[in-house]
Amino acid sequence: MTAPFPLSTSRLTLRLYKPDDLTALLGYYSQPQVARYLLDEPWTRPFAEQQVQKRLQRQGLDTPAGALAVVWEVQGEVIGDAALWLTDDTGKVAEIGWVLHPDFAGQGFATEAVGALLNVAFEGYSLHRVAAQMDARNLASGKLCERLGMKKEAYLRQNWWSKGEWTDTVIYAVLAADRRESPAEHEASNPAARMDTVYEKKSSDPSEAATQLGFEALRVSD
């Protein structure tokens, strides 16, 4: 394996899922503004139970699931979650997605957590490339990607039918070589980094071809 969990940053603890995380996740995934750019509708309790059961199995890229799912805590309170999953047979290419509770937006928590997970991806798993796909209207998540040194690679026009409309997708990615060339751009823990609301939307998940996570966030899902 790769990264010790729980993993601490300057303000957060990233850890694997527990069954009793259901209530905290339902608390923000059930909010319409969180689901706005996600493939899923606001969560119901039965749907939340299904999702938590799936995520409990995602304990590492080197496991049969080929995926890692974590929550982020501040002083013991779950305020967001993120996932990393393999997308090809080499075991070196992955996608990343995240969701932040709206009550904690604008404080740099998502930047800190996603940066830490990217460190796990490249330093722990020695990945070659990590990408993030998002609704083009999700400007906050695009800015987050840029803060962490991810480069905008594509803008796909009306390529995804979601919730009754064709939506545009933006793709960001970072290579291991990018991080070696500009290490200062990839610092994980920067409490001063500000953002708006952040979520993740569109993408292919290890178990379902297209699913998503996110609040005013990206299109990565689950």
PDB file of C-alpha atoms in Angstrom:
ATOM      1  CA  MET A   1       0.000   0.000   0.000  1.00  0.00           C
ATOM      2  CA  THR A   2       0.886   3.454   0.272  1.00  0.00           C
ATOM      3  CA  ALA A   3      -0.648   5.921   2.627  1.00  0.00           C
ATOM      4  CA  PRO A   4      -1.320   5.622   6.317  1.00  0.00           C
ATOM      5  CA  PHE A   5      -4.904   6.325   7.308  1.00  0.00           C
ATOM      6  CA  PRO A   6      -6.034   8.243   9.164  1.00  0.00           C
ATOM      7  CA  LEU A   7      -3.943  10.927   7.470  1.00  0.00           C
ATOM      8  CA  SER A   8      -3.573  14.353   9.063  1.00  0.00           C
ATOM      9  CA  THR A   9      -3.093  17.703   7.336  1.00  0.00           C
ATOM     10  CA  SER A  10      -2.737  21.048   9.071  1.00  0.00           C
ATOM     11  CA  ARG A  11      -6.460  21.195   9.878  1.00  0.00           C
ATOM     12  CA  LEU A  12      -8.066  17.976   8.675  1.00  0.00           C
ATOM     13  CA  THR A  13      -8.094  14.263   9.264  1.00  0.00           C
ATOM     14  CA  LEU A  14      -8.669  12.066   6.209  1.00  0.00           C
ATOM     15  CA  ARG A  15      -9.814   8.540   7.011  1.00  0.00           C
ATOM     16  CA  LEU A  16     -11.580   5.551   5.497  1.00  0.00           C
ATOM     17  CA  TYR A  17     -15.335   5.246   5.769  1.00  0.00           C
ATOM     18  CA  LYS A  18     -17.202   3.874   8.780  1.00  0.00           C
ATOM     19  CA  PRO A  19     -20.813   2.611   8.722  1.00  0.00           C
ATOM     20  CA  ASP A  20     -21.907   5.386  11.054  1.00  0.00           C
ATOM     21  CA  ASP A  21     -20.788   8.076   8.579  1.00  0.00           C
ATOM     22  CA  LEU A  22     -24.192   7.710   6.936  1.00  0.00           C
ATOM     23  CA  THR A  23     -25.883  10.432   8.971  1.00  0.00           C
ATOM     24  CA  ALA A  24     -23.169  13.007   8.300  1.00  0.00           C
ATOM     25  CA  LEU A  25     -23.110  12.291   4.556  1.00  0.00           C
ATOM     26  CA  LEU A  26     -26.887  12.408   4.294  1.00  0.00           C
ATOM     27  CA  GLY A  27     -26.757  15.770   6.046  1.00  0.00           C
ATOM     28  CA  TYR A  28     -25.125  17.411   3.034  1.00  0.00           C
ATOM     29  CA  TYR A  29     -25.851  15.103   0.086  1.00  0.00           C
ATOM     30  CA  SER A  30     -29.575  15.558   0.719  1.00  0.00           C
ATOM     31  CA  GLN A  31     -29.311  19.302   0.080  1.00  0.00           C
ATOM     32  CA  PRO A  32     -30.489  20.449  -3.376  1.00  0.00           C
ATOM     33  CA  GLN A  33     -27.585  22.876  -3.796  1.00  0.00           C
ATOM     34  CA  VAL A  34     -25.134  20.046  -3.191  1.00  0.00           C
ATOM     35  CA  ALA A  35     -26.808  17.836  -5.795  1.00  0.00           C
ATOM     36  CA  ARG A  36     -27.092  20.650  -8.316  1.00  0.00           C
ATOM     37  CA  TYR A  37     -24.152  19.613 -10.489  1.00  0.00           C
ATOM     38  CA  LEU A  38     -24.125  15.948  -9.554  1.00  0.00           C
ATOM     39  CA  LEU A  39     -25.587  13.121 -11.554  1.00  0.00           C
ATOM     40  CA  ASP A  40     -27.536  11.991  -8.512  1.00  0.00           C
ATOM     41  CA  GLU A  41     -30.602  13.698  -7.162  1.00  0.00           C
ATOM     42  CA  PRO A  42     -30.500  14.762  -3.487  1.00  0.00           C
ATOM     43  CA  TRP A  43     -29.924  11.649  -1.440  1.00  0.00           C
ATOM     44  CA  THR A  44     -32.636   9.829   0.436  1.00  0.00           C
ATOM     45  CA  ARG A  45     -31.767   7.659   3.406  1.00  0.00           C
ATOM     46  CA  PRO A  46     -32.121   4.352   1.480  1.00  0.00           C
ATOM     47  CA  PHE A  47     -29.874   5.673  -1.287  1.00  0.00           C
ATOM     48  CA  ALA A  48     -27.357   6.932   1.286  1.00  0.00           C
ATOM     49  CA  GLU A  49     -27.240   3.470   2.848  1.00  0.00           C
ATOM     50  CA  GLN A  50     -26.399   1.960  -0.547  1.00  0.00           C
ATOM     51  CA  GLN A  51     -23.677   4.511  -1.206  1.00  0.00           C
ATOM     52  CA  VAL A  52     -22.012   4.081   2.163  1.00  0.00           C
ATOM     53  CA  GLN A  53     -21.958   0.302   1.706  1.00  0.00           C
ATOM     54  CA  LYS A  54     -20.190   0.751  -1.641  1.00  0.00           C
ATOM     55  CA  ARG A  55     -17.686   3.207  -0.249  1.00  0.00           C
ATOM     56  CA  LEU A  56     -16.830   0.984   2.686  1.00  0.00           C
ATOM     57  CA  GLN A  57     -15.335  -1.430   0.129  1.00  0.00           C
ATOM     58  CA  ARG A  58     -13.094   1.203  -1.442  1.00  0.00           C
ATOM     59  CA  GLN A  59     -10.051   0.968   0.772  1.00  0.00           C
ATOM     60  CA  GLY A  60      -7.203   1.330  -1.698  1.00  0.00           C
ATOM     61  CA  LEU A  61      -6.178   1.357  -5.337  1.00  0.00           C
ATOM     62  CA  ASP A  62      -4.312  -1.876  -4.713  1.00  0.00           C
ATOM     63  CA  THR A  63      -7.469  -3.699  -3.567  1.00  0.00           C
ATOM     64  CA  PRO A  64      -9.981  -5.533  -5.797  1.00  0.00           C
ATOM     65  CA  ALA A  65     -12.139  -2.389  -5.835  1.00  0.00           C
ATOM     66  CA  GLY A  66      -9.334  -0.370  -7.447  1.00  0.00           C
ATOM     67  CA  ALA A  67     -10.592   2.645  -5.548  1.00  0.00           C
ATOM     68  CA  LEU A  68     -10.017   4.671  -2.402  1.00  0.00           C
ATOM     69  CA  ALA A  69     -12.824   6.547  -0.637  1.00  0.00           C
ATOM     70  CA  VAL A  70     -12.206   8.802   2.351  1.00  0.00           C
ATOM     71  CA  VAL A  71     -14.045  11.333   4.480  1.00  0.00           C
ATOM     72  CA  TRP A  72     -12.524  14.506   5.922  1.00  0.00           C
ATOM     73  CA  GLU A  73     -13.024  15.533   9.518  1.00  0.00           C
ATOM     74  CA  VAL A  74     -12.503  18.754  11.439  1.00  0.00           C
ATOM     75  CA  GLN A  75     -12.370  18.124  15.173  1.00  0.00           C
ATOM     76  CA  GLY A  76     -14.229  14.855  14.689  1.00  0.00           C
ATOM     77  CA  GLU A  77     -16.971  16.270  12.427  1.00  0.00           C
ATOM     78  CA  VAL A  78     -17.260  14.965   8.854  1.00  0.00           C
ATOM     79  CA  ILE A  79     -17.304  17.982   6.508  1.00  0.00           C
ATOM     80  CA  GLY A  80     -16.583  16.386   3.139  1.00  0.00           C
ATOM     81  CA  ASP A  81     -15.438  13.333   1.244  1.00  0.00           C
ATOM     82  CA  ALA A  82     -13.289  12.368  -1.698  1.00  0.00           C
ATOM     83  CA  ALA A  83     -12.571   9.407  -3.917  1.00  0.00           C
ATOM     84  CA  LEU A  84      -9.737   8.227  -6.119  1.00  0.00           C
ATOM     85  CA  TRP A  85     -10.186   5.381  -8.593  1.00  0.00           C
ATOM     86  CA  LEU A  86      -8.248   3.669 -11.354  1.00  0.00           C
ATOM     87  CA  THR A  87      -9.482   4.174 -14.909  1.00  0.00           C
ATOM     88  CA  ASP A  88      -7.284   1.897 -17.014  1.00  0.00           C
ATOM     89  CA  ASP A  89      -5.513  -1.448 -16.894  1.00  0.00           C
ATOM     90  CA  THR A  90      -2.043  -0.063 -16.192  1.00  0.00           C
ATOM     91  CA  GLY A  91      -2.914   0.804 -12.607  1.00  0.00           C
ATOM     92  CA  LYS A  92      -1.226   4.171 -13.138  1.00  0.00           C
ATOM     93  CA  VAL A  93      -4.079   6.411 -14.310  1.00  0.00           C
ATOM     94  CA  ALA A  94      -6.894   7.557 -12.042  1.00  0.00           C
ATOM     95  CA  GLU A  95      -9.670  10.059 -11.519  1.00  0.00           C
ATOM     96  CA  ILE A  96     -10.401  12.059  -8.409  1.00  0.00           C
ATOM     97  CA  GLY A  97     -13.614  13.539  -7.057  1.00  0.00           C
ATOM     98  CA  TRP A  98     -14.744  15.347  -3.935  1.00  0.00           C
ATOM     99  CA  VAL A  99     -17.660  16.949  -2.122  1.00  0.00           C
ATOM    100  CA  LEU A 100     -17.628  19.641   0.555  1.00  0.00           C
ATOM    101  CA  HIS A 101     -20.390  20.407   3.046  1.00  0.00           C
ATOM    102  CA  PRO A 102     -21.659  23.894   2.107  1.00  0.00           C
ATOM    103  CA  ASP A 103     -21.425  25.112   5.690  1.00  0.00           C
ATOM    104  CA  PHE A 104     -17.634  24.816   5.421  1.00  0.00           C
ATOM    105  CA  ALA A 105     -17.148  26.476   2.035  1.00  0.00           C
ATOM    106  CA  GLY A 106     -14.743  29.351   1.506  1.00  0.00           C
ATOM    107  CA  GLN A 107     -12.143  28.242   4.032  1.00  0.00           C
ATOM    108  CA  GLY A 108      -9.743  26.232   1.863  1.00  0.00           C
ATOM    109  CA  PHE A 109     -10.739  22.858   3.331  1.00  0.00           C
ATOM    110  CA  ALA A 110     -11.367  21.231  -0.052  1.00  0.00           C
ATOM    111  CA  THR A 111      -8.020  22.440  -1.405  1.00  0.00           C
ATOM    112  CA  GLU A 112      -6.294  21.024   1.651  1.00  0.00           C
ATOM    113  CA  ALA A 113      -8.045  17.652   1.458  1.00  0.00           C
ATOM    114  CA  VAL A 114      -7.754  17.162  -2.300  1.00  0.00           C
ATOM    115  CA  GLY A 115      -4.107  18.199  -2.196  1.00  0.00           C
ATOM    116  CA  ALA A 116      -3.433  15.584   0.458  1.00  0.00           C
ATOM    117  CA  LEU A 117      -5.189  12.911  -1.595  1.00  0.00           C
ATOM    118  CA  LEU A 118      -3.161  13.855  -4.669  1.00  0.00           C
ATOM    119  CA  ASN A 119      -0.039  13.363  -2.575  1.00  0.00           C
ATOM    120  CA  VAL A 120      -1.300   9.876  -1.726  1.00  0.00           C
ATOM    121  CA  ALA A 121      -1.938   9.235  -5.419  1.00  0.00           C
ATOM    122  CA  PHE A 122       1.517  10.222  -6.616  1.00  0.00           C
ATOM    123  CA  GLU A 123       3.754   9.551  -3.638  1.00  0.00           C
ATOM    124  CA  GLY A 124       1.918   6.557  -2.227  1.00  0.00           C
ATOM    125  CA  TYR A 125       0.664   4.800  -5.343  1.00  0.00           C
ATOM    126  CA  SER A 126       3.218   6.195  -7.821  1.00  0.00           C
ATOM    127  CA  LEU A 127       0.505   7.125 -10.292  1.00  0.00           C
ATOM    128  CA  HIS A 128       1.336   8.628 -13.672  1.00  0.00           C
ATOM    129  CA  ARG A 129      -1.770  10.779 -14.147  1.00  0.00           C
ATOM    130  CA  VAL A 130      -4.821  11.942 -12.193  1.00  0.00           C
ATOM    131  CA  ALA A 131      -7.781  13.692 -13.849  1.00  0.00           C
ATOM    132  CA  ALA A 132     -10.930  15.431 -12.644  1.00  0.00           C
ATOM    133  CA  GLN A 133     -14.060  16.000 -14.717  1.00  0.00           C
ATOM    134  CA  MET A 134     -16.606  18.647 -13.800  1.00  0.00           C
ATOM    135  CA  ASP A 135     -19.631  20.549 -14.929  1.00  0.00           C
ATOM    136  CA  ALA A 136     -18.342  23.620 -16.746  1.00  0.00           C
ATOM    137  CA  ARG A 137     -20.535  25.830 -14.548  1.00  0.00           C
ATOM    138  CA  ASN A 138     -18.662  24.638 -11.499  1.00  0.00           C
ATOM    139  CA  LEU A 139     -16.116  27.421 -11.476  1.00  0.00           C
ATOM    140  CA  ALA A 140     -15.097  26.905  -7.855  1.00  0.00           C
ATOM    141  CA  SER A 141     -13.855  23.390  -8.516  1.00  0.00           C
ATOM    142  CA  GLY A 142     -11.972  24.523 -11.595  1.00  0.00           C
ATOM    143  CA  LYS A 143     -10.159  27.098  -9.497  1.00  0.00           C
ATOM    144  CA  LEU A 144      -9.375  24.438  -6.921  1.00  0.00           C
ATOM    145  CA  CYS A 145      -7.777  22.278  -9.621  1.00  0.00           C
ATOM    146  CA  GLU A 146      -5.679  25.192 -10.812  1.00  0.00           C
ATOM    147  CA  ARG A 147      -4.511  25.982  -7.290  1.00  0.00           C
ATOM    148  CA  LEU A 148      -3.235  22.426  -7.018  1.00  0.00           C
ATOM    149  CA  GLY A 149      -1.341  22.584 -10.300  1.00  0.00           C
ATOM    150  CA  MET A 150      -3.845  20.664 -12.415  1.00  0.00           C
ATOM    151  CA  LYS A 151      -4.039  21.817 -16.015  1.00  0.00           C
ATOM    152  CA  LYS A 152      -7.216  22.392 -18.014  1.00  0.00           C
ATOM    153  CA  GLU A 153      -7.064  19.905 -20.869  1.00  0.00           C
ATOM    154  CA  ALA A 154     -10.500  19.945 -22.478  1.00  0.00           C
ATOM    155  CA  TYR A 155     -13.853  21.673 -22.683  1.00  0.00           C
ATOM    156  CA  LEU A 156     -16.501  19.299 -24.017  1.00  0.00           C
ATOM    157  CA  ARG A 157     -19.665  20.992 -25.233  1.00  0.00           C
ATOM    158  CA  GLN A 158     -23.001  19.419 -24.331  1.00  0.00           C
ATOM    159  CA  ASN A 159     -21.494  15.957 -24.029  1.00  0.00           C
ATOM    160  CA  TRP A 160     -23.440  14.792 -20.972  1.00  0.00           C
ATOM    161  CA  TRP A 161     -27.207  14.484 -20.521  1.00  0.00           C
ATOM    162  CA  SER A 162     -28.002  15.175 -16.888  1.00  0.00           C
ATOM    163  CA  LYS A 163     -31.241  16.079 -15.157  1.00  0.00           C
ATOM    164  CA  GLY A 164     -33.113  17.019 -18.289  1.00  0.00           C
ATOM    165  CA  GLU A 165     -30.433  19.027 -20.081  1.00  0.00           C
ATOM    166  CA  TRP A 166     -27.235  18.665 -22.069  1.00  0.00           C
ATOM    167  CA  THR A 167     -24.330  19.876 -19.975  1.00  0.00           C
ATOM    168  CA  ASP A 168     -20.750  20.896 -20.754  1.00  0.00           C
ATOM    169  CA  THR A 169     -17.791  19.168 -19.130  1.00  0.00           C
ATOM    170  CA  VAL A 170     -14.347  20.511 -18.260  1.00  0.00           C
ATOM    171  CA  ILE A 171     -11.427  18.138 -17.720  1.00  0.00           C
ATOM    172  CA  TYR A 172      -8.388  18.951 -15.590  1.00  0.00           C
ATOM    173  CA  ALA A 173      -5.399  16.682 -15.053  1.00  0.00           C
ATOM    174  CA  VAL A 174      -1.959  16.551 -13.509  1.00  0.00           C
ATOM    175  CA  LEU A 175       0.977  14.262 -14.319  1.00  0.00           C
ATOM    176  CA  ALA A 176       3.682  12.985 -12.029  1.00  0.00           C
ATOM    177  CA  ALA A 177       6.134  14.880 -14.249  1.00  0.00           C
ATOM    178  CA  ASP A 178       4.247  18.138 -13.637  1.00  0.00           C
ATOM    179  CA  ARG A 179       4.713  17.749  -9.912  1.00  0.00           C
ATOM    180  CA  ARG A 180       8.413  17.065 -10.286  1.00  0.00           C
ATOM    181  CA  GLU A 181       8.867  20.151 -12.455  1.00  0.00           C
ATOM    182  CA  SER A 182       6.854  22.537 -10.260  1.00  0.00           C
ATOM    183  CA  PRO A 183       6.659  21.090  -6.749  1.00  0.00           C
ATOM    184  CA  ALA A 184       5.611  24.406  -5.194  1.00  0.00           C
ATOM    185  CA  GLU A 185       2.319  24.310  -7.123  1.00  0.00           C
ATOM    186  CA  HIS A 186       1.327  21.051  -5.515  1.00  0.00           C
ATOM    187  CA  GLU A 187       1.482  21.840  -1.818  1.00  0.00           C
ATOM    188  CA  ALA A 188      -1.389  19.997  -0.160  1.00  0.00           C
ATOM    189  CA  SER A 189      -2.091  22.056   2.920  1.00  0.00           C
ATOM    190  CA  ASN A 190      -2.717  25.726   2.295  1.00  0.00           C
ATOM    191  CA  PRO A 191      -5.299  27.044   4.740  1.00  0.00           C
ATOM    192  CA  ALA A 192      -5.084  30.461   3.100  1.00  0.00           C
ATOM    193  CA  ALA A 193      -6.358  29.122  -0.207  1.00  0.00           C
ATOM    194  CA  ARG A 194      -9.895  30.412  -0.526  1.00  0.00           C
ATOM    195  CA  MET A 195     -12.733  28.978  -2.558  1.00  0.00           C
ATOM    196  CA  ASP A 196     -16.432  29.057  -2.988  1.00  0.00           C
ATOM    197  CA  THR A 197     -18.583  25.972  -2.740  1.00  0.00           C
ATOM    198  CA  VAL A 198     -16.951  22.844  -4.097  1.00  0.00           C
ATOM    199  CA  TYR A 199     -18.271  19.529  -5.288  1.00  0.00           C
ATOM    200  CA  GLU A 200     -17.526  17.060  -8.021  1.00  0.00           C
ATOM    201  CA  LYS A 201     -19.580  15.739 -10.817  1.00  0.00           C
ATOM    202  CA  LYS A 202     -19.031  13.743 -13.910  1.00  0.00           C
ATOM    203  CA  SER A 203     -16.912  10.737 -14.456  1.00  0.00           C
ATOM    204  CA  SER A 204     -16.628   7.008 -14.607  1.00  0.00           C
ATOM    205  CA  ASP A 205     -16.520   5.224 -11.305  1.00  0.00           C
ATOM    206  CA  PRO A 206     -14.946   1.832 -10.666  1.00  0.00           C
ATOM    207  CA  SER A 207     -18.267   0.065 -10.337  1.00  0.00           C
ATOM    208  CA  GLU A 208     -20.583   2.138 -12.492  1.00  0.00           C
ATOM    209  CA  ALA A 209     -19.680   3.639 -15.820  1.00  0.00           C
ATOM    210  CA  ALA A 210     -20.866   7.080 -14.908  1.00  0.00           C
ATOM    211  CA  THR A 211     -21.561   8.439 -11.501  1.00  0.00           C
ATOM    212  CA  GLN A 212     -20.844  11.539  -9.561  1.00  0.00           C
ATOM    213  CA  LEU A 213     -20.061  13.380  -6.397  1.00  0.00           C
ATOM    214  CA  GLY A 214     -20.198  17.012  -5.717  1.00  0.00           C
ATOM    215  CA  PHE A 215     -21.822  20.219  -4.470  1.00  0.00           C
ATOM    216  CA  GLU A 216     -21.144  23.224  -6.544  1.00  0.00           C
ATOM    217  CA  ALA A 217     -18.388  20.969  -7.585  1.00  0.00           C
ATOM    218  CA  LEU A 218     -16.931  18.709 -10.134  1.00  0.00           C
ATOM    219  CA  ARG A 219     -18.365  15.899 -12.101  1.00  0.00           C
ATOM    220  CA  VAL A 220     -16.884  12.991 -10.434  1.00  0.00           C
ATOM    221  CA  SER A 221     -19.042  10.509  -8.985  1.00  0.00           C
ATOM    222  CA  ASP A 222     -19.824   7.359  -7.458  1.00  0.00           C
TER     223      ASP A 222
END
